[in-house]
Amino acid sequence: MAKRLFGTDGVRGLANRDVTADLALRLSVAAAHVLTDGAAASGHRPTAVVGRDPRASGEFLSAAVVAGLASSGVDVYDAGVLPTPAIAFLTAELDADLGVMLSASHNAMPDNGIKFFARGGHKLDDAVEDAIEARLDDEWERPTGDAVGRVRPLDDGDARYVAHLLSALPNRLEGLTVVVDAAHGAASRVSPHAFRAAGATVHVIGGEPDGLNINDGYGSTHLGMLQAAVVEHGAHLGVAHDGDADRCLAVDHTGAPVDGDQIMAILALAMRDHGTLASNTLVATVMSNLGMLQAMEREGVAVLQTGVGDRYVLEEMKAGGFSLGGEQSGHVVLLDHATTGDGTLTGLLLAARVAATGRTLKELAEVMSRLPQCMINVKGVDKDAVDGDEGVAAAVRDVEARLHGTGRVLLRKSGTEPVVRVMVEAPTNEEASSVANELAEVVRERLSL
């Protein structure tokens, strides 16, 4: 069976090797055919919004996507470098038929990816992605003359997006000093601007993208620089984005990290207090820390858990009419204001809670106690075999019996990288690390390529 092209978050791989200009063009043509089907019959001229993060490869890949869309008869708004959630927002704001974002998110600079949004700025479900993939090599009649798509720059995309972010704030941020780590990524301009416009004093690190330095030592996967900067500037808090700024992690005034579970817990209680937490329910993934689940139970907030990936969180939220969900990695979905994870919006609302309560982020994060957790990414193995291997399953059962309800184990294949993720929570860091390494070794022995 051929490997599925789409992963948990679009198509991703090594730029110009796995993700080529040819693939980008063919995918955009297929997406145009699937997502604008019926537009011509209704007399509607289809439109699309295209954006990218600052990776060098995004320059030629976005050109290929724009070419594919325009050659399919789709008018294109080229938004340039903007965060993924901005492209999702603008797709809805402009009533476009689809949106396309070129980014590999938190991956290193050599990678890139292609994410599609349907009308309204929503991520695609598996069936629609499969339909696009199935039409990659279709014969099709190319439009000519005035039927070809036109391309125009979207010069006010950033201004529209920042105005949208500010409209979601329950209160202003005057009196707060915030450090923004933009990961030399897509939010390098708009995130600091939004925080300043909301009234905060802002210091920026990781805000000088050159096409080659995205995620390099900065951002949500490298918090060390932000921790040091928050302490150096005496800031109230710091926020860190990834390359496409659909996630946010934070640092409190002491320099201690605040992860996505803690952020979701803080925002869940803020929304509960404001009466905006729909059904008093938070949607999280199976990766969320047991400590967060225990804290929410104590606070009377229900937690529904999904598979890993903010698209699955979003599907559950839409199905149940819930308003808050997300992942430990910092993807937080605020469905009243966004259709996907939005790192800048999350950071703004977190800062707003600090400003409104007069409490430090450290105090707010103490609503939950994190159970020690160890994550190991096991490389060089057949990740697709992890779910069906009895030897791996037996090792997991043995470990769970030893933990005896005081922790938990999760093994899963990554949807974005060629690795198996081994996650263990236990009463102590030492036990979590020991058990995780034990299971990682079993995975290597059983599934080695």
Coordinates of C-alpha atoms in Angstrom, one line a residue, residues 14-412:
L14 CA 12.8 18.0 3.3
A15 CA 12.3 21.0 1.0
N16 CA 13.4 20.4 -2.7
R17 CA 13.8 16.7 -2.0
D18 CA 10.5 15.5 -0.5
V19 CA 8.5 18.8 -0.9
T20 CA 9.4 20.0 -4.3
A21 CA 8.1 22.8 -6.5
D22 CA 6.5 20.2 -8.8
L23 CA 4.7 18.6 -5.9
A24 CA 3.6 22.0 -4.6
L25 CA 2.2 22.9 -8.0
R26 CA 0.4 19.6 -8.5
L27 CA -1.0 19.7 -5.0
S28 CA -2.4 23.2 -5.4
V29 CA -4.0 22.3 -8.7
A30 CA -5.6 19.2 -7.1
A31 CA -6.7 21.3 -4.1
A32 CA -8.2 23.9 -6.4
H33 CA -10.2 21.2 -8.2
V34 CA -11.5 19.7 -5.0
L35 CA -12.1 22.8 -2.9
T36 CA -13.5 25.1 -5.6
D37 CA -15.7 22.4 -7.2
G38 CA -19.0 24.0 -8.2
A39 CA -17.8 27.6 -8.1
A40 CA -18.0 28.0 -11.8
A41 CA -21.5 26.6 -12.0
S42 CA -22.7 29.1 -9.4
G43 CA -21.1 32.0 -11.3
H44 CA -18.6 32.5 -8.5
R45 CA -14.9 33.2 -9.4
P46 CA -12.9 31.2 -6.9
T47 CA -10.3 32.9 -4.7
A48 CA -7.4 31.7 -2.4
V49 CA -5.1 33.2 0.2
V50 CA -1.5 32.0 0.2
G51 CA 1.1 32.7 2.9
R52 CA 4.4 31.3 4.2
D53 CA 6.9 31.4 7.0
P54 CA 10.3 33.0 6.3
R55 CA 12.2 29.8 5.2
A56 CA 14.2 30.3 2.0
S57 CA 12.5 27.3 0.4
G58 CA 9.1 29.0 1.0
E59 CA 10.0 31.5 -1.7
F60 CA 10.0 29.0 -4.5
L61 CA 7.4 26.7 -3.0
S62 CA 4.9 29.6 -2.6
A63 CA 5.6 30.7 -6.1
A64 CA 4.7 27.1 -7.3
V65 CA 1.5 27.1 -5.2
V66 CA 0.4 30.5 -6.6
A67 CA 1.2 29.3 -10.1
G68 CA -0.8 26.1 -9.7
L69 CA -3.8 27.9 -8.3
A70 CA -3.8 30.7 -10.9
S71 CA -3.4 28.2 -13.7
S72 CA -6.5 26.5 -12.4
G73 CA -8.5 29.6 -12.6
V74 CA -8.3 30.7 -9.0
D75 CA -7.6 34.3 -8.1
V76 CA -4.9 34.5 -5.5
Y77 CA -4.2 36.9 -2.6
D78 CA -0.5 36.6 -1.9
A79 CA -0.2 37.5 1.8
G80 CA 3.5 36.9 2.1
V81 CA 5.1 36.1 5.4
L82 CA 2.4 35.7 8.0
P83 CA 1.6 33.1 10.8
T84 CA -0.5 30.0 9.9
P85 CA -3.5 31.3 12.0
A86 CA -3.4 34.6 10.2
I87 CA -3.8 32.7 6.9
A88 CA -6.7 30.8 8.4
F89 CA -8.3 34.0 9.6
L90 CA -7.8 35.8 6.3
T91 CA -9.3 32.9 4.4
A92 CA -12.5 33.4 6.4
E93 CA -12.2 37.2 6.5
L94 CA -12.0 37.4 2.7
D95 CA -14.5 34.7 2.1
A96 CA -11.9 32.8 0.1
D97 CA -12.6 29.3 -1.2
L98 CA -9.3 28.0 0.3
G99 CA -6.1 29.0 2.0
V100 CA -2.6 27.6 1.7
M101 CA 0.3 28.0 4.2
L102 CA 3.8 27.0 3.4
S103 CA 5.5 26.0 6.6
A104 CA 7.1 23.2 8.5
S105 CA 6.1 24.7 11.8
H106 CA 8.7 23.8 14.5
N107 CA 10.9 21.7 12.2
A108 CA 14.4 22.8 11.3
M109 CA 15.0 25.2 8.4
P110 CA 15.7 22.6 5.6
D111 CA 12.2 21.2 6.0
N112 CA 9.0 22.7 4.6
G113 CA 5.4 21.9 4.3
I114 CA 2.1 22.7 2.7
K115 CA -1.1 23.1 4.7
F116 CA -4.6 23.7 3.2
F117 CA -7.6 25.4 4.6
A118 CA -11.1 25.1 3.4
R119 CA -13.6 28.0 3.1
G120 CA -14.0 29.6 6.6
G121 CA -10.3 28.9 7.4
H122 CA -10.9 25.3 8.6
K123 CA -8.3 22.6 8.4
L124 CA -9.2 19.7 6.0
D125 CA -10.5 16.4 7.3
D126 CA -8.9 13.2 6.2
A127 CA -11.5 12.5 3.5
V128 CA -10.9 15.8 1.7
E129 CA -7.1 15.4 1.9
D130 CA -7.5 11.9 0.4
A131 CA -9.6 13.4 -2.4
I132 CA -6.9 15.9 -3.1
E133 CA -4.2 13.2 -3.1
A134 CA -6.3 11.1 -5.4
R135 CA -6.5 13.9 -8.0
L136 CA -2.8 14.7 -8.1
D137 CA -2.3 13.2 -11.6
D138 CA -5.7 13.9 -13.1
E139 CA -6.0 15.1 -16.6
W140 CA -7.7 18.5 -16.6
E141 CA -8.8 21.2 -19.0
R142 CA -6.7 24.3 -18.4
P143 CA -8.5 27.7 -18.5
T144 CA -7.3 30.3 -21.0
G145 CA -7.7 34.0 -21.6
D146 CA -9.6 35.8 -18.9
A147 CA -10.4 32.6 -17.2
V148 CA -6.9 32.2 -15.7
G149 CA -6.5 33.3 -12.1
R150 CA -5.1 36.7 -11.2
V151 CA -2.5 37.3 -8.5
R152 CA -2.4 40.3 -6.3
P153 CA -0.5 41.1 -3.0
L154 CA -2.5 41.3 0.2
D155 CA -0.8 44.4 1.6
D156 CA -3.1 44.8 4.6
G157 CA -3.1 41.2 5.8
D158 CA -1.0 41.9 8.9
A159 CA -3.1 44.9 9.9
R160 CA -6.4 42.9 9.5
Y161 CA -5.0 40.1 11.6
V162 CA -3.7 42.3 14.4
A163 CA -7.0 44.1 14.6
H164 CA -8.7 40.7 14.9
L165 CA -6.4 39.7 17.7
L166 CA -7.0 42.9 19.7
S167 CA -10.8 42.5 19.3
A168 CA -10.5 39.2 21.3
L169 CA -8.9 40.7 24.4
P170 CA -11.0 41.0 27.5
N171 CA -8.7 43.7 28.9
R172 CA -5.6 45.7 28.0
L173 CA -2.0 44.9 29.0
E174 CA -0.8 48.3 30.4
G175 CA 1.7 47.8 33.1
L176 CA 3.0 44.5 31.8
T177 CA 6.5 43.9 30.4
V178 CA 6.6 41.0 28.0
V179 CA 9.4 39.3 26.1
V180 CA 8.3 37.8 22.8
D181 CA 10.4 35.1 21.2
A182 CA 9.3 34.9 17.6
A183 CA 11.7 32.0 16.6
H184 CA 12.9 34.1 13.7
G185 CA 9.6 32.9 12.2
A186 CA 6.4 34.0 10.7
A187 CA 5.3 36.1 13.7
S188 CA 8.5 38.2 14.0
R189 CA 6.6 41.3 13.0
V190 CA 2.9 40.8 14.0
S191 CA 3.3 39.3 17.4
P192 CA 5.4 42.1 19.0
H193 CA 3.1 44.6 17.2
A194 CA 0.0 43.1 18.7
F195 CA 1.4 43.0 22.2
R196 CA 2.5 46.7 22.0
A197 CA -0.9 47.7 20.5
A198 CA -2.5 46.0 23.5
G199 CA -0.5 48.2 25.9
A200 CA 2.4 46.0 26.9
T201 CA 6.1 47.0 27.0
V202 CA 7.7 44.5 24.7
H203 CA 11.2 43.1 24.3
V204 CA 11.8 40.9 21.2
I205 CA 14.2 38.1 20.7
G206 CA 14.3 35.7 17.7
G207 CA 12.7 38.5 15.7
E208 CA 15.2 38.8 12.8
P209 CA 14.4 36.2 10.2
D210 CA 16.8 35.8 7.3
G211 CA 15.4 32.7 5.6
L212 CA 17.9 30.4 7.2
N213 CA 17.6 30.9 11.0
I214 CA 14.0 29.9 11.7
N215 CA 13.7 27.9 14.9
D216 CA 17.5 27.9 15.3
G217 CA 18.1 28.2 19.0
Y218 CA 15.0 30.3 19.6
G219 CA 11.2 29.7 19.8
S220 CA 9.0 27.2 21.6
T221 CA 11.4 24.3 21.1
H222 CA 14.4 26.2 22.6
L223 CA 13.2 28.1 25.6
G224 CA 16.7 28.9 27.1
M225 CA 17.1 32.2 25.4
L226 CA 13.6 33.4 26.5
Q227 CA 14.2 32.3 30.0
A228 CA 17.4 34.3 30.2
A229 CA 15.8 37.4 28.6
V230 CA 12.7 37.4 30.9
V231 CA 15.0 37.5 33.9
E232 CA 17.4 40.0 32.4
H233 CA 14.6 42.5 31.6
G234 CA 12.6 41.8 34.8
A235 CA 9.6 41.0 32.6
H236 CA 6.3 39.7 34.0
L237 CA 6.3 36.9 31.5
G238 CA 7.7 35.7 28.1
V239 CA 5.9 34.0 25.3
A240 CA 7.6 31.8 22.7
H241 CA 6.2 30.9 19.2
D242 CA 7.3 28.2 16.8
G243 CA 8.1 28.9 13.1
D244 CA 4.6 29.4 11.9
A245 CA 3.3 30.8 15.3
D246 CA 0.4 28.4 15.7
R247 CA 1.7 27.6 19.1
C248 CA 2.7 29.4 22.3
L249 CA 4.7 28.3 25.3
A250 CA 5.5 30.7 28.1
V251 CA 8.0 31.6 30.8
D252 CA 7.1 33.1 34.2
H253 CA 8.9 36.0 35.9
T254 CA 11.4 33.6 37.5
G255 CA 12.4 32.1 34.2
A256 CA 10.5 28.9 34.8
P257 CA 8.7 27.3 31.7
V258 CA 4.9 27.2 31.5
D259 CA 3.8 24.6 29.1
G260 CA 0.6 24.1 27.0
D261 CA -1.2 22.1 29.7
Q262 CA -0.6 24.9 32.2
I263 CA -1.6 27.5 29.7
M264 CA -4.8 25.6 29.0
A265 CA -5.6 25.2 32.7
I266 CA -5.1 29.0 33.2
L267 CA -7.3 29.9 30.3
A268 CA -9.9 27.3 31.2
L269 CA -10.4 28.9 34.6
A270 CA -10.4 32.4 33.1
M271 CA -13.0 31.5 30.6
R272 CA -15.1 29.7 33.2
D273 CA -15.0 32.8 35.4
H274 CA -16.1 34.9 32.4
G275 CA -18.8 32.4 31.4
T276 CA -17.3 31.7 28.0
L277 CA -16.0 28.1 28.6
A278 CA -18.7 26.2 26.7
S279 CA -20.2 23.3 28.6
N280 CA -17.4 23.9 31.2
T281 CA -15.3 21.6 29.1
L282 CA -11.7 21.6 27.9
V283 CA -10.6 19.4 24.9
A284 CA -7.1 18.1 25.2
T285 CA -5.1 15.2 23.7
V286 CA -3.8 12.0 25.2
M287 CA -0.5 13.7 25.6
S288 CA -1.7 16.1 28.3
N289 CA -0.2 15.7 31.7
L290 CA -2.1 13.7 34.3
G291 CA -1.6 16.7 36.6
M292 CA -3.7 18.9 34.4
L293 CA -6.5 16.3 34.3
Q294 CA -6.5 16.1 38.0
A295 CA -6.5 19.9 38.4
M296 CA -9.4 20.3 36.0
E297 CA -11.4 17.6 37.8
R298 CA -10.8 19.5 41.1
E299 CA -12.0 22.8 39.5
G300 CA -15.1 21.2 38.1
V301 CA -14.0 21.5 34.5
A302 CA -14.6 18.4 32.3
V303 CA -11.7 17.2 30.0
L304 CA -12.3 15.4 26.7
Q305 CA -9.2 13.7 25.2
T306 CA -8.4 13.1 21.5
G307 CA -5.6 11.8 19.4
V308 CA -2.5 13.9 19.0
G309 CA -2.9 16.9 16.6
D310 CA -4.7 20.1 16.9
R311 CA -6.9 19.2 13.9
Y312 CA -8.4 16.3 16.0
V313 CA -8.9 18.7 18.9
L314 CA -10.6 21.0 16.6
E315 CA -12.9 18.3 15.2
E316 CA -14.0 17.3 18.7
M317 CA -14.5 21.0 19.6
K318 CA -16.7 21.6 16.6
A319 CA -18.7 18.4 17.1
G320 CA -19.4 19.3 20.7
G321 CA -19.7 23.0 20.5
F322 CA -16.7 23.5 22.8
S323 CA -14.7 26.8 23.0
L324 CA -11.3 25.8 24.3
G325 CA -8.9 23.0 23.5
G326 CA -5.3 22.3 22.7
E327 CA -2.1 20.4 23.2
Q328 CA 0.7 20.3 25.7
S329 CA 3.0 21.5 22.9
G330 CA 1.3 24.9 23.0
H331 CA -1.3 24.5 20.2
V332 CA -4.3 26.2 21.9
V333 CA -7.5 26.5 20.0
L334 CA -9.9 29.3 21.0
L335 CA -12.9 28.5 18.8
D336 CA -14.7 31.8 19.6
H337 CA -11.9 33.7 17.9
A338 CA -9.9 31.3 15.7
T339 CA -10.2 28.1 13.6
T340 CA -6.8 26.8 14.4
G341 CA -4.1 27.1 17.1
D342 CA -3.0 30.7 17.4
G343 CA 0.2 31.4 19.3
T344 CA -0.1 35.2 19.4
L345 CA -3.7 35.1 20.5
T346 CA -2.9 32.5 23.2
G347 CA 0.0 34.7 24.5
L348 CA -2.2 37.8 24.5
L349 CA -5.0 36.1 26.5
L350 CA -2.5 34.6 28.9
A351 CA -1.0 38.1 29.5
A352 CA -4.5 39.5 29.8
R353 CA -5.2 37.0 32.7
V354 CA -2.0 38.1 34.5
A355 CA -3.0 41.8 34.1
A356 CA -6.6 41.3 35.1
T357 CA -5.9 39.2 38.2
G358 CA -2.8 41.0 39.4
R359 CA -1.3 37.6 40.1
T360 CA 2.0 36.4 38.6
L361 CA 2.1 33.8 35.9
K362 CA 3.9 31.5 38.3
E363 CA 1.0 31.8 40.8
L364 CA -1.6 31.2 38.1
A365 CA 0.3 28.1 36.8
E366 CA 0.2 26.6 40.3
V367 CA -3.4 25.6 39.7
M368 CA -1.9 22.3 38.5
S369 CA 1.1 20.2 39.6
R370 CA 2.9 18.6 36.6
L371 CA 3.6 14.9 37.0
P372 CA 7.2 14.3 36.0
Q373 CA 7.2 13.4 32.3
C374 CA 9.9 12.1 30.0
M375 CA 9.6 12.0 26.2
I376 CA 12.0 10.1 23.9
N377 CA 11.9 10.3 20.1
V378 CA 13.1 6.9 18.8
K379 CA 14.6 7.3 15.4
G380 CA 15.6 4.7 12.8
V381 CA 12.6 2.5 13.4
D382 CA 9.5 1.4 11.5
K383 CA 7.1 3.9 13.1
D384 CA 4.1 2.3 11.4
A385 CA 4.6 -1.0 13.1
V386 CA 4.5 0.3 16.7
D387 CA 0.8 -0.2 17.2
G388 CA 0.8 -3.9 16.1
D389 CA 4.0 -5.2 17.7
E390 CA 3.2 -7.7 20.5
G391 CA 6.6 -7.4 22.0
V392 CA 6.2 -3.6 22.4
A393 CA 2.7 -4.1 23.8
A394 CA 3.9 -6.6 26.4
A395 CA 6.6 -4.2 27.5
V396 CA 4.1 -1.4 27.9
R397 CA 1.7 -3.7 29.9
D398 CA 4.6 -4.7 32.2
V399 CA 5.6 -1.0 32.9
E400 CA 1.9 0.0 33.5
A401 CA 1.6 -2.8 36.1
R402 CA 4.7 -1.6 37.9
L403 CA 3.5 2.0 37.9
H404 CA 0.3 0.7 39.5
G405 CA -1.8 3.8 38.7
T406 CA 0.7 6.4 39.8
G407 CA 1.7 7.3 36.2
R408 CA 1.0 6.4 32.6
V409 CA 2.7 5.4 29.3
L410 CA 2.0 6.5 25.8
L411 CA 3.7 5.2 22.6
R412 CA 2.8 6.6 19.3

